[in-house]
Amino acid sequence: MKVLLTGATGYIGSAVTDHLAAAGHQVVALTRGAEPQPGRGWHARLVGDTADPASLAGVVTPDIEAVIHLAPPSGDVDVDTAVVEALAAPLRGTGRPFVYTSGVWVLGATGGAQEVGEQAPTDPIDIVGYRPRIEQRVLAEAAEGVRAVVVRPGIVYGRGGGIPAVLVDRARVQGVPEYYGEEGVRWPTVHVDDLAELFVAVVERAGAGTVWHGVGESAVPVRDLARAAGRAAGVLAVPRVVPVEQAAEVFGPLFADALALDQSVGGGAARAVLGWRPERPGVVAELVSGSYRPVEVFGAPGGPQTDAEVTAIRRLVAEIEHAQQNELVDRFLGLFRREDPVWTTGHGKRLSGFEEIAAFTRKVLPGAAVESTAVYDVERVLFLRSDVAAVNVRQQPVRHDGTRITDRPEGRPFYILVKEDGAWRVGAAQNTVAVD
Ligand SMILES: NC(=O)c1ccc[n+]([C@@H]2O[C@H](COP(=O)([O-])OP(=O)(O)OC[C@H]3O[C@@H](n4cnc5c(N)ncnc54)[C@H](OP(=O)(O)O)[C@@H]3O)[C@@H](O)[C@H]2O)c1
């Protein structure tokens, strides 16, 4: 399909561009400026400004087979209604899709433990007070022969961006992770690439007059998210809850209220009806060992293939951390290559071969995490070959509440990893205590 996409240069729009193109569609990007945008997978571009509906006249030409409207609303209902009119009217009578991007904040505080679905009435917080009216305006186009659809994303994360990146920055600047409002606040979340796949599914097969929640995890405790944001910022500390009035001084009252909003929102309809599968790592895992933590990479060309290998390597190191923290002997041993692995401990004891490593692990791992444990962060990956990687890791001792034990030295594990039968395994490992 030839798809006109507003907001194509933005956070979500960039991912939607990638996934539309990967699914064989042609993206016609509507942008405010005409400056070159190298590297974008756009088929064509048009200039238009959604703050000036008149500038959109004629952009939806007869060859446009779908419109996805991702540019943020102006907040002026008249302007935003005129934008919908300009983009949807040319599709009338064609049965072609017009997809409007709203958000879960139109549902307001959901309360209780129950997930709120697509049928729930709207009760918007002030920052999106106008949006339900725009949603209704869009859905009314179904009666005019437009396949009008509304998508409400949760809090979007991934690719190192979105609102979670704000929490990472705040943790870095403040020296302590923060979250806002009350202790028990929860956010519905979605990975930006999962969300982009939902947009593709919606444009291809959602029925007219439908509403879809783009939500991967329905209610993530923001306290956990803030702790992970702290880790991404290199701040291993207990998160602090900031009262909403104080947050308003930093973010303004409207955005502060949104950050403090407690919601549990389900995205079951898209899974059940459209076959949507949001299977990327959750927001906490993404913050701890994903796109919010850049890794130095050497010996491999940049690109999606290398990114995928680095992700798989980070996942292996996250499994090492998990097995160590939870004293899981068999899980830990399962991460080693069977053939002649070698492991030298931080105290210089060399363990040769799988059996020696297994015997030592069975002796020392049970009980090792009773008082404290450690976090492991990949810092550098050198691909010696496409299937052999030398990996530098930073190991920091922490208490069970995730706070750094400052009077204990860090470790600097060094792993030689080998990819066999599609999975990375530890072939050789050496830990070294870091002395200042
Ligand atoms: N991020 C989230 O967590 C989230 C959650 C729920 C809903 N949403 C909604 O999803 C939509 C996209 O969000 P996002 O996070 O991708 O935003 P974003 O990164 O700020 O991107 C906004 C995009 O809209 C374009 N744009 C802004 N004003 C415009 C105008 N007057 N005319 C034409 N284009 C304009 C921007 O183009 P320029 O390159 O010219 O700036 C950019 O491409 C918004 O409606 C947002 O409310 C976002």
CSV table of C-alpha atoms and ligand atoms in Angstrom, one decimal:
chain,number,residue,atom,x,y,z
A,1,MET,CA,0.0,0.0,0.0
A,2,LYS,CA,1.1,3.6,-0.5
A,3,VAL,CA,0.7,5.1,3.0
A,4,LEU,CA,0.7,8.8,3.8
A,5,LEU,CA,2.4,9.1,7.3
A,6,THR,CA,2.3,12.3,9.3
A,7,GLY,CA,4.9,12.5,12.2
A,8,ALA,CA,7.2,10.4,10.1
A,9,THR,CA,10.4,12.0,11.5
A,10,GLY,CA,9.3,11.4,15.1
A,11,TYR,CA,10.0,8.7,17.7
A,12,ILE,CA,7.1,6.4,16.8
A,13,GLY,CA,7.0,7.6,13.1
A,14,SER,CA,10.6,6.4,12.5
A,15,ALA,CA,9.7,2.9,13.7
A,16,VAL,CA,6.4,2.9,11.8
A,17,THR,CA,8.3,3.9,8.7
A,18,ASP,CA,10.8,0.9,9.1
A,19,HIS,CA,8.0,-1.6,9.7
A,20,LEU,CA,5.8,-0.4,6.9
A,21,ALA,CA,8.7,-0.6,4.5
A,22,ALA,CA,9.7,-4.0,5.8
A,23,ALA,CA,6.1,-5.2,5.2
A,24,GLY,CA,6.4,-4.1,1.6
A,25,HIS,CA,4.4,-0.8,1.9
A,26,GLN,CA,5.5,2.6,0.4
A,27,VAL,CA,5.7,5.4,2.9
A,28,VAL,CA,4.9,8.9,1.7
A,29,ALA,CA,6.1,11.1,4.6
A,30,LEU,CA,4.4,14.4,5.4
A,31,THR,CA,7.0,16.6,7.1
A,32,ARG,CA,7.1,20.3,8.1
A,33,GLY,CA,10.5,21.0,6.6
A,34,ALA,CA,11.9,20.1,3.2
A,35,GLU,CA,15.5,19.5,4.4
A,36,PRO,CA,17.1,16.2,3.4
A,37,GLN,CA,16.6,13.2,5.8
A,38,PRO,CA,19.2,10.7,4.7
A,39,GLY,CA,18.7,7.1,5.7
A,40,ARG,CA,14.9,7.2,5.9
A,41,GLY,CA,13.0,4.4,4.2
A,42,TRP,CA,10.6,6.8,2.6
A,43,HIS,CA,9.2,6.3,-0.9
A,44,ALA,CA,8.4,10.0,-1.2
A,45,ARG,CA,7.8,13.1,0.9
A,46,LEU,CA,5.4,16.0,1.0
A,47,VAL,CA,5.6,19.2,3.0
A,48,GLY,CA,2.7,20.2,5.2
A,49,ASP,CA,2.0,21.5,8.7
A,50,THR,CA,-0.7,20.1,10.9
A,51,ALA,CA,-0.9,23.4,12.7
A,52,ASP,CA,-2.1,24.9,9.4
A,53,PRO,CA,-4.8,22.6,8.0
A,54,ALA,CA,-4.9,24.7,4.8
A,55,SER,CA,-1.4,23.4,4.0
A,56,LEU,CA,-2.8,19.8,3.9
A,57,ALA,CA,-5.2,20.5,1.0
A,58,GLY,CA,-4.4,18.1,-1.8
A,59,VAL,CA,-1.8,16.0,0.0
A,60,VAL,CA,-4.1,12.9,0.0
A,61,THR,CA,-4.0,12.2,-3.8
A,62,PRO,CA,-6.0,9.4,-5.3
A,63,ASP,CA,-2.9,7.1,-5.3
A,64,ILE,CA,-2.7,7.3,-1.5
A,65,GLU,CA,-4.2,4.0,-0.2
A,66,ALA,CA,-4.0,4.7,3.5
A,67,VAL,CA,-3.3,7.5,5.9
A,68,ILE,CA,-1.6,7.2,9.4
A,69,HIS,CA,-1.9,10.4,11.4
A,70,LEU,CA,0.9,10.4,14.0
A,71,ALA,CA,1.8,14.0,14.3
A,72,PRO,CA,0.8,15.3,17.7
A,73,PRO,CA,-2.4,17.4,17.9
A,74,SER,CA,-2.2,21.1,18.4
A,75,GLY,CA,-4.5,21.0,21.3
A,76,ASP,CA,-6.9,23.4,19.5
A,77,VAL,CA,-10.0,21.3,18.8
A,78,ASP,CA,-10.9,23.4,15.7
A,79,VAL,CA,-7.5,23.0,14.1
A,80,ASP,CA,-7.3,19.3,14.9
A,81,THR,CA,-10.7,18.7,13.5
A,82,ALA,CA,-9.8,20.6,10.4
A,83,VAL,CA,-6.7,18.4,10.0
A,84,VAL,CA,-8.8,15.2,10.3
A,85,GLU,CA,-11.2,16.6,7.7
A,86,ALA,CA,-8.4,17.5,5.3
A,87,LEU,CA,-6.8,14.0,5.7
A,88,ALA,CA,-9.9,11.8,5.8
A,89,ALA,CA,-12.3,13.5,3.4
A,90,PRO,CA,-10.4,12.4,0.3
A,91,LEU,CA,-10.8,8.8,1.5
A,92,ARG,CA,-14.6,8.9,1.8
A,93,GLY,CA,-16.3,6.1,-0.1
A,94,THR,CA,-13.1,4.3,-0.8
A,95,GLY,CA,-13.0,1.9,2.2
A,96,ARG,CA,-9.4,2.9,2.7
A,97,PRO,CA,-7.9,3.2,6.2
A,98,PHE,CA,-7.4,6.4,8.1
A,99,VAL,CA,-5.6,5.6,11.4
A,100,TYR,CA,-5.6,8.2,14.1
A,101,THR,CA,-3.0,8.1,17.0
A,102,SER,CA,-4.5,8.8,20.4
A,103,GLY,CA,-3.1,7.5,23.7
A,104,VAL,CA,-4.1,5.6,26.9
A,105,TRP,CA,-4.2,8.9,28.9
A,106,VAL,CA,-7.8,9.4,27.5
A,107,LEU,CA,-8.8,6.7,29.9
A,108,GLY,CA,-7.8,8.6,33.0
A,109,ALA,CA,-6.9,6.8,36.3
A,110,THR,CA,-8.2,3.3,36.0
A,111,GLY,CA,-8.1,2.3,39.7
A,112,GLY,CA,-8.3,-1.2,41.1
A,113,ALA,CA,-6.4,-4.2,39.8
A,114,GLN,CA,-8.6,-4.9,36.7
A,115,GLU,CA,-7.2,-4.1,33.3
A,116,VAL,CA,-9.3,-1.6,31.3
A,117,GLY,CA,-10.1,-2.6,27.7
A,118,GLU,CA,-11.0,-0.8,24.5
A,119,GLN,CA,-14.7,-0.6,25.5
A,120,ALA,CA,-14.2,1.4,28.7
A,121,PRO,CA,-15.5,5.0,28.6
A,122,THR,CA,-13.0,7.7,28.3
A,123,ASP,CA,-12.2,10.0,31.2
A,124,PRO,CA,-9.2,12.0,30.0
A,125,ILE,CA,-6.7,13.8,32.1
A,126,ASP,CA,-6.3,17.5,31.3
A,127,ILE,CA,-3.2,17.1,29.0
A,128,VAL,CA,-5.4,15.2,26.5
A,129,GLY,CA,-8.8,16.6,27.5
A,130,TYR,CA,-9.6,17.4,23.8
A,131,ARG,CA,-8.7,14.0,22.5
A,132,PRO,CA,-11.9,11.9,23.0
A,133,ARG,CA,-13.7,14.5,20.8
A,134,ILE,CA,-11.1,14.0,18.0
A,135,GLU,CA,-11.4,10.2,18.4
A,136,GLN,CA,-15.2,10.5,17.9
A,137,ARG,CA,-14.7,12.8,14.9
A,138,VAL,CA,-12.4,10.2,13.4
A,139,LEU,CA,-14.6,7.2,14.1
A,140,ALA,CA,-17.6,9.0,12.6
A,141,GLU,CA,-15.8,8.7,9.2
A,142,ALA,CA,-16.7,5.0,9.3
A,143,ALA,CA,-20.2,6.0,8.3
A,144,GLU,CA,-18.7,7.9,5.3
A,145,GLY,CA,-17.0,4.8,3.8
A,146,VAL,CA,-13.6,5.4,5.4
A,147,ARG,CA,-11.9,2.5,7.3
A,148,ALA,CA,-11.5,4.9,10.3
A,149,VAL,CA,-9.4,3.5,13.2
A,150,VAL,CA,-8.0,4.8,16.5
A,151,VAL,CA,-4.9,3.4,18.1
A,152,ARG,CA,-4.1,4.3,21.7
A,153,PRO,CA,-0.5,3.5,22.6
A,154,GLY,CA,0.6,3.0,26.1
A,155,ILE,CA,3.9,4.7,27.3
A,156,VAL,CA,6.2,3.9,24.5
A,157,TYR,CA,9.8,2.7,25.1
A,158,GLY,CA,12.7,1.2,23.1
A,159,ARG,CA,15.3,2.6,20.7
A,160,GLY,CA,16.6,4.5,23.7
A,161,GLY,CA,13.8,7.0,23.6
A,162,GLY,CA,10.3,8.0,24.8
A,163,ILE,CA,9.3,9.0,28.3
A,164,PRO,CA,11.5,6.3,29.9
A,165,ALA,CA,14.5,8.3,28.5
A,166,VAL,CA,13.3,11.3,30.5
A,167,LEU,CA,13.6,9.2,33.7
A,168,VAL,CA,17.1,8.1,32.7
A,169,ASP,CA,18.1,11.7,32.2
A,170,ARG,CA,16.6,12.8,35.5
A,171,ALA,CA,18.3,10.0,37.4
A,172,ARG,CA,21.6,11.0,35.8
A,173,VAL,CA,21.2,14.7,36.7
A,174,GLN,CA,19.7,14.2,40.2
A,175,GLY,CA,22.0,11.3,41.2
A,176,VAL,CA,18.9,9.3,42.3
A,177,PRO,CA,16.1,7.7,40.2
A,178,GLU,CA,12.8,9.4,40.5
A,179,TYR,CA,9.2,8.6,39.8
A,180,TYR,CA,6.1,10.8,40.4
A,181,GLY,CA,2.9,11.0,42.3
A,182,GLU,CA,2.2,8.0,44.6
A,183,GLU,CA,4.3,4.9,45.4
A,184,GLY,CA,2.0,2.4,43.7
A,185,VAL,CA,1.7,4.2,40.3
A,186,ARG,CA,1.6,1.8,37.3
A,187,TRP,CA,2.0,2.5,33.6
A,188,PRO,CA,0.8,0.5,30.6
A,189,THR,CA,3.8,0.3,28.2
A,190,VAL,CA,4.7,-0.8,24.7
A,191,HIS,CA,7.9,-1.3,22.8
A,192,VAL,CA,8.2,1.1,19.9
A,193,ASP,CA,8.9,-1.7,17.4
A,194,ASP,CA,5.9,-3.8,18.7
A,195,LEU,CA,3.8,-0.7,18.4
A,196,ALA,CA,5.0,-0.1,14.9
A,197,GLU,CA,4.0,-3.7,14.0
A,198,LEU,CA,0.5,-2.9,15.4
A,199,PHE,CA,0.2,0.1,13.1
A,200,VAL,CA,1.1,-2.2,10.2
A,201,ALA,CA,-1.5,-4.8,11.3
A,202,VAL,CA,-4.1,-2.0,11.8
A,203,VAL,CA,-3.5,-0.5,8.4
A,204,GLU,CA,-3.7,-3.9,6.7
A,205,ARG,CA,-6.7,-5.4,8.4
A,206,ALA,CA,-8.5,-3.4,11.2
A,207,GLY,CA,-12.2,-2.9,10.6
A,208,ALA,CA,-13.9,0.4,10.2
A,209,GLY,CA,-14.8,2.3,13.4
A,210,THR,CA,-12.5,0.3,15.7
A,211,VAL,CA,-10.3,1.3,18.6
A,212,TRP,CA,-7.1,-0.6,19.6
A,213,HIS,CA,-4.9,-0.3,22.7
A,214,GLY,CA,-1.2,-0.6,21.8
A,215,VAL,CA,-0.1,-2.1,25.1
A,216,GLY,CA,2.5,-4.8,25.7
A,217,GLU,CA,2.6,-4.8,29.5
A,218,SER,CA,-0.7,-3.6,31.1
A,219,ALA,CA,0.6,-2.2,34.4
A,220,VAL,CA,4.3,-1.8,35.1
A,221,PRO,CA,5.1,-0.5,38.6
A,222,VAL,CA,6.8,2.8,37.8
A,223,ARG,CA,9.0,2.3,40.9
A,224,ASP,CA,10.5,-0.8,39.1
A,225,LEU,CA,10.8,1.3,35.9
A,226,ALA,CA,12.5,4.1,37.8
A,227,ARG,CA,15.0,1.7,39.4
A,228,ALA,CA,15.8,0.3,35.9
A,229,ALA,CA,16.2,3.9,34.6
A,230,GLY,CA,18.6,4.5,37.4
A,231,ARG,CA,20.6,1.5,36.4
A,232,ALA,CA,20.6,2.7,32.8
A,233,ALA,CA,22.0,6.0,34.1
A,234,GLY,CA,24.6,4.2,36.2
A,235,VAL,CA,22.9,5.3,39.4
A,236,LEU,CA,22.4,2.2,41.7
A,237,ALA,CA,20.1,3.7,44.3
A,238,VAL,CA,16.6,3.3,45.7
A,239,PRO,CA,14.1,5.4,43.6
A,240,ARG,CA,12.6,8.4,45.3
A,241,VAL,CA,8.9,9.2,44.8
A,242,VAL,CA,8.4,12.9,44.0
A,243,PRO,CA,5.0,14.5,44.9
A,244,VAL,CA,3.1,15.7,41.9
A,245,GLU,CA,3.2,19.3,43.0
A,246,GLN,CA,7.0,19.2,43.0
A,247,ALA,CA,7.1,17.4,39.7
A,248,ALA,CA,5.0,20.2,38.3
A,249,GLU,CA,7.8,22.6,38.9
A,250,VAL,CA,10.0,20.6,36.6
A,251,PHE,CA,7.6,19.3,34.0
A,252,GLY,CA,4.6,21.7,34.2
A,253,PRO,CA,1.4,20.7,35.8
A,254,LEU,CA,-0.2,18.9,32.8
A,255,PHE,CA,2.7,16.6,32.1
A,256,ALA,CA,3.4,16.0,35.8
A,257,ASP,CA,-0.2,14.8,36.2
A,258,ALA,CA,0.3,12.5,33.3
A,259,LEU,CA,3.5,11.1,34.8
A,260,ALA,CA,1.7,10.5,38.1
A,261,LEU,CA,-1.3,8.7,36.4
A,262,ASP,CA,-2.0,5.2,37.7
A,263,GLN,CA,-3.3,2.9,35.0
A,264,SER,CA,-3.8,-0.7,34.2
A,265,VAL,CA,-4.8,-1.0,30.5
A,266,GLY,CA,-5.2,-4.2,28.5
A,267,GLY,CA,-4.3,-4.6,24.8
A,268,GLY,CA,-6.0,-8.0,24.3
A,269,ALA,CA,-8.2,-7.0,21.3
A,270,ALA,CA,-5.2,-6.5,19.0
A,271,ARG,CA,-3.8,-9.8,20.0
A,272,ALA,CA,-7.0,-11.7,19.6
A,273,VAL,CA,-8.4,-10.1,16.5
A,274,LEU,CA,-5.3,-8.8,14.6
A,275,GLY,CA,-2.9,-11.5,15.7
A,276,TRP,CA,-0.6,-8.9,17.2
A,277,ARG,CA,2.4,-10.3,19.1
A,278,PRO,CA,4.2,-7.8,21.2
A,279,GLU,CA,7.1,-10.0,22.2
A,280,ARG,CA,10.1,-7.7,22.6
A,281,PRO,CA,11.7,-7.3,26.0
A,282,GLY,CA,9.7,-5.5,28.6
A,283,VAL,CA,10.5,-1.9,29.6
A,284,VAL,CA,12.5,-2.9,32.7
A,285,ALA,CA,14.7,-5.3,30.7
A,286,GLU,CA,15.1,-2.8,27.9
A,287,LEU,CA,16.3,-0.1,30.4
A,288,VAL,CA,18.7,-2.5,32.2
A,289,SER,CA,20.3,-4.2,29.2
A,290,GLY,CA,18.9,-2.8,26.0
A,291,SER,CA,18.8,0.4,23.9
A,292,TYR,CA,19.2,2.8,26.8
A,293,ARG,CA,22.7,1.6,27.5
A,294,PRO,CA,25.1,2.1,24.6
A,295,VAL,CA,27.8,-0.6,24.2
A,296,GLU,CA,31.0,0.0,22.3
A,297,VAL,CA,31.2,-2.5,19.4
A,298,PHE,CA,34.2,-3.3,17.4
A,299,GLY,CA,35.0,-5.7,14.5
A,300,ALA,CA,31.6,-5.8,12.9
A,301,PRO,CA,29.8,-3.6,10.5
A,302,GLY,CA,27.0,-1.4,12.0
A,303,GLY,CA,23.5,-2.5,11.1
A,304,PRO,CA,20.6,-4.6,12.3
A,305,GLN,CA,22.5,-7.9,12.1
A,306,THR,CA,25.2,-6.6,14.4
A,307,ASP,CA,22.6,-5.0,16.7
A,308,ALA,CA,20.8,-8.4,16.9
A,309,GLU,CA,24.1,-10.2,17.9
A,310,VAL,CA,24.9,-7.5,20.5
A,311,THR,CA,21.4,-7.8,21.9
A,312,ALA,CA,21.8,-11.6,22.1
A,313,ILE,CA,25.2,-11.2,23.9
A,314,ARG,CA,23.6,-8.8,26.4
A,315,ARG,CA,20.9,-11.2,27.0
A,316,LEU,CA,23.4,-13.9,27.8
A,317,VAL,CA,25.2,-11.6,30.3
A,318,ALA,CA,21.8,-10.8,31.8
A,319,GLU,CA,21.2,-14.5,32.2
A,320,ILE,CA,24.6,-14.8,34.0
A,321,GLU,CA,23.5,-12.0,36.3
A,322,HIS,CA,20.1,-13.6,36.9
A,323,ALA,CA,21.6,-17.1,37.6
A,324,GLN,CA,24.2,-15.6,40.0
A,325,GLN,CA,21.6,-13.4,41.8
A,326,ASN,CA,19.2,-16.3,42.3
A,327,GLU,CA,21.9,-19.0,42.9
A,328,LEU,CA,20.7,-21.0,40.0
A,329,VAL,CA,23.5,-23.5,39.5
A,330,ASP,CA,22.1,-25.4,36.5
A,331,ARG,CA,21.0,-22.3,34.7
A,332,PHE,CA,24.5,-20.8,35.2
A,333,LEU,CA,26.2,-24.0,34.0
A,334,GLY,CA,23.9,-24.1,31.0
A,335,LEU,CA,25.4,-20.8,29.8
A,336,PHE,CA,28.8,-22.4,29.2
A,337,ARG,CA,30.1,-24.2,26.1
A,338,ARG,CA,30.5,-27.9,26.9
A,339,GLU,CA,33.7,-28.4,25.0
A,340,ASP,CA,36.8,-27.4,27.1
A,341,PRO,CA,35.6,-24.2,28.7
A,342,VAL,CA,37.9,-22.4,31.1
A,343,TRP,CA,37.0,-20.0,33.9
A,344,THR,CA,39.5,-18.1,36.0
A,345,THR,CA,37.9,-16.6,39.2
A,346,GLY,CA,38.5,-13.2,40.5
A,347,HIS,CA,41.0,-14.7,43.0
A,348,GLY,CA,43.0,-16.3,40.2
A,349,LYS,CA,41.8,-19.9,40.5
A,350,ARG,CA,41.7,-21.5,37.1
A,351,LEU,CA,38.9,-24.0,36.4
A,352,SER,CA,39.7,-26.2,33.4
A,353,GLY,CA,36.9,-28.0,31.6
A,354,PHE,CA,33.2,-28.2,32.2
A,355,GLU,CA,33.4,-30.7,35.1
A,356,GLU,CA,35.7,-28.5,37.1
A,357,ILE,CA,33.6,-25.5,36.6
A,358,ALA,CA,30.4,-27.4,37.5
A,359,ALA,CA,32.0,-28.9,40.7
A,360,PHE,CA,33.2,-25.4,41.8
A,361,THR,CA,29.9,-23.7,41.0
A,362,ARG,CA,27.9,-26.4,43.0
A,363,LYS,CA,30.2,-25.7,45.9
A,364,VAL,CA,30.3,-21.9,45.9
A,365,LEU,CA,27.1,-20.6,44.3
A,366,PRO,CA,24.5,-21.9,46.8
A,367,GLY,CA,24.4,-19.3,49.6
A,368,ALA,CA,26.7,-16.9,47.7
A,369,ALA,CA,23.9,-14.3,47.3
A,370,VAL,CA,22.5,-14.4,50.9
A,371,GLU,CA,24.0,-11.0,51.9
A,372,SER,CA,24.7,-9.3,48.7
A,373,THR,CA,24.9,-9.9,45.0
A,374,ALA,CA,26.1,-8.1,41.9
A,375,VAL,CA,25.0,-6.5,38.6
A,376,TYR,CA,26.7,-7.1,35.3
A,377,ASP,CA,26.8,-4.6,32.5
A,378,VAL,CA,28.2,-5.2,29.1
A,379,GLU,CA,30.6,-2.3,28.2
A,380,ARG,CA,32.5,-3.5,25.1
A,381,VAL,CA,32.1,-6.2,22.5
A,382,LEU,CA,34.8,-7.1,20.0
A,383,PHE,CA,33.8,-9.5,17.3
A,384,LEU,CA,36.9,-11.5,16.7
A,385,ARG,CA,34.9,-13.4,14.1
A,386,SER,CA,31.2,-13.2,13.4
A,387,ASP,CA,30.7,-16.1,15.8
A,388,VAL,CA,33.4,-15.3,18.4
A,389,ALA,CA,33.2,-12.3,20.6
A,390,ALA,CA,35.4,-10.8,23.4
A,391,VAL,CA,33.2,-9.1,25.9
A,392,ASN,CA,34.2,-6.7,28.7
A,393,VAL,CA,31.7,-6.5,31.5
A,394,ARG,CA,31.5,-4.2,34.6
A,395,GLN,CA,30.4,-6.1,37.7
A,396,GLN,CA,29.2,-4.0,40.7
A,397,PRO,CA,28.4,-5.4,44.1
A,398,VAL,CA,24.9,-4.5,45.2
A,399,ARG,CA,22.5,-5.1,48.1
A,400,HIS,CA,19.2,-6.9,47.5
A,401,ASP,CA,17.4,-3.6,47.2
A,402,GLY,CA,19.7,-2.8,44.2
A,403,THR,CA,21.8,-0.2,46.0
A,404,ARG,CA,25.5,-0.1,45.4
A,405,ILE,CA,27.8,-1.5,48.1
A,406,THR,CA,30.5,1.2,48.0
A,407,ASP,CA,33.1,-0.3,50.2
A,408,ARG,CA,33.5,-3.4,48.0
A,409,PRO,CA,35.5,-3.4,44.8
A,410,GLU,CA,34.0,-3.8,41.4
A,411,GLY,CA,34.9,-6.8,39.1
A,412,ARG,CA,35.9,-6.6,35.4
A,413,PRO,CA,34.8,-10.0,33.9
A,414,PHE,CA,36.1,-10.7,30.5
A,415,TYR,CA,34.3,-13.4,28.4
A,416,ILE,CA,35.2,-15.1,25.2
A,417,LEU,CA,31.8,-16.0,23.8
A,418,VAL,CA,31.1,-18.5,21.0
A,419,LYS,CA,28.0,-18.8,18.9
A,420,GLU,CA,27.1,-22.4,18.3
A,421,ASP,CA,23.8,-23.8,16.9
A,422,GLY,CA,22.4,-20.2,16.9
A,423,ALA,CA,23.1,-19.5,20.6
A,424,TRP,CA,25.9,-17.6,22.3
A,425,ARG,CA,27.8,-19.5,25.1
A,426,VAL,CA,30.7,-18.8,27.4
A,427,GLY,CA,33.9,-20.4,26.0
A,428,ALA,CA,36.3,-18.8,28.4
A,429,ALA,CA,35.9,-16.4,31.3
A,430,GLN,CA,38.2,-14.4,33.5
A,431,ASN,CA,37.2,-12.1,36.4
A,432,THR,CA,39.5,-9.5,37.7
A,433,VAL,CA,39.0,-7.3,40.8
A,434,ALA,CA,39.2,-3.6,39.9
A,435,VAL,CA,41.6,-1.8,42.2
A,436,ASP,CA,41.6,2.0,42.0
B,1,LIG,N1,5.6,8.6,22.9
B,1,LIG,C1,4.6,8.1,23.6
B,1,LIG,O1,4.9,7.5,24.7
B,1,LIG,C2,3.2,8.2,23.1
B,1,LIG,C3,2.2,7.5,23.8
B,1,LIG,C4,0.9,7.6,23.4
B,1,LIG,C5,0.6,8.4,22.3
B,1,LIG,N2,1.6,9.1,21.7
B,1,LIG,C6,1.2,10.0,20.5
B,1,LIG,O2,1.8,9.5,19.4
B,1,LIG,C7,2.1,10.6,18.5
B,1,LIG,C8,3.6,10.6,18.1
B,1,LIG,O3,4.3,10.7,19.3
B,1,LIG,P1,5.9,10.7,19.2
B,1,LIG,O4,6.4,10.3,20.6
B,1,LIG,O5,6.4,9.9,18.1
B,1,LIG,O6,6.2,12.2,19.0
B,1,LIG,P2,7.5,12.9,18.5
B,1,LIG,O7,8.7,12.1,18.6
B,1,LIG,O8,7.5,14.3,19.1
B,1,LIG,O9,7.2,13.1,16.9
B,1,LIG,C9,6.3,14.0,16.5
B,1,LIG,C10,6.3,14.0,15.0
B,1,LIG,O10,5.2,14.9,14.5
B,1,LIG,C11,5.8,15.9,13.7
B,1,LIG,N3,5.1,17.1,13.9
B,1,LIG,C12,5.0,17.9,15.0
B,1,LIG,N4,4.3,19.0,14.8
B,1,LIG,C13,3.9,19.0,13.5
B,1,LIG,C14,3.2,19.9,12.7
B,1,LIG,N5,2.7,21.0,13.2
B,1,LIG,N6,3.0,19.5,11.4
B,1,LIG,C15,3.5,18.4,10.9
B,1,LIG,N7,4.2,17.5,11.6
B,1,LIG,C16,4.4,17.8,12.9
B,1,LIG,C17,7.2,16.0,14.1
B,1,LIG,O11,7.9,16.5,13.0
B,1,LIG,P3,9.2,17.4,13.0
B,1,LIG,O12,10.4,16.5,12.6
B,1,LIG,O13,9.0,18.5,12.1
B,1,LIG,O14,9.4,17.9,14.5
B,1,LIG,C18,7.5,14.5,14.4
B,1,LIG,O15,7.7,13.8,13.2
B,1,LIG,C19,1.6,11.9,19.2
B,1,LIG,O16,0.3,12.2,18.8
B,1,LIG,C20,1.6,11.4,20.7
B,1,LIG,O17,0.7,12.1,21.5
B,1,LIG,C21,2.9,9.0,22.1
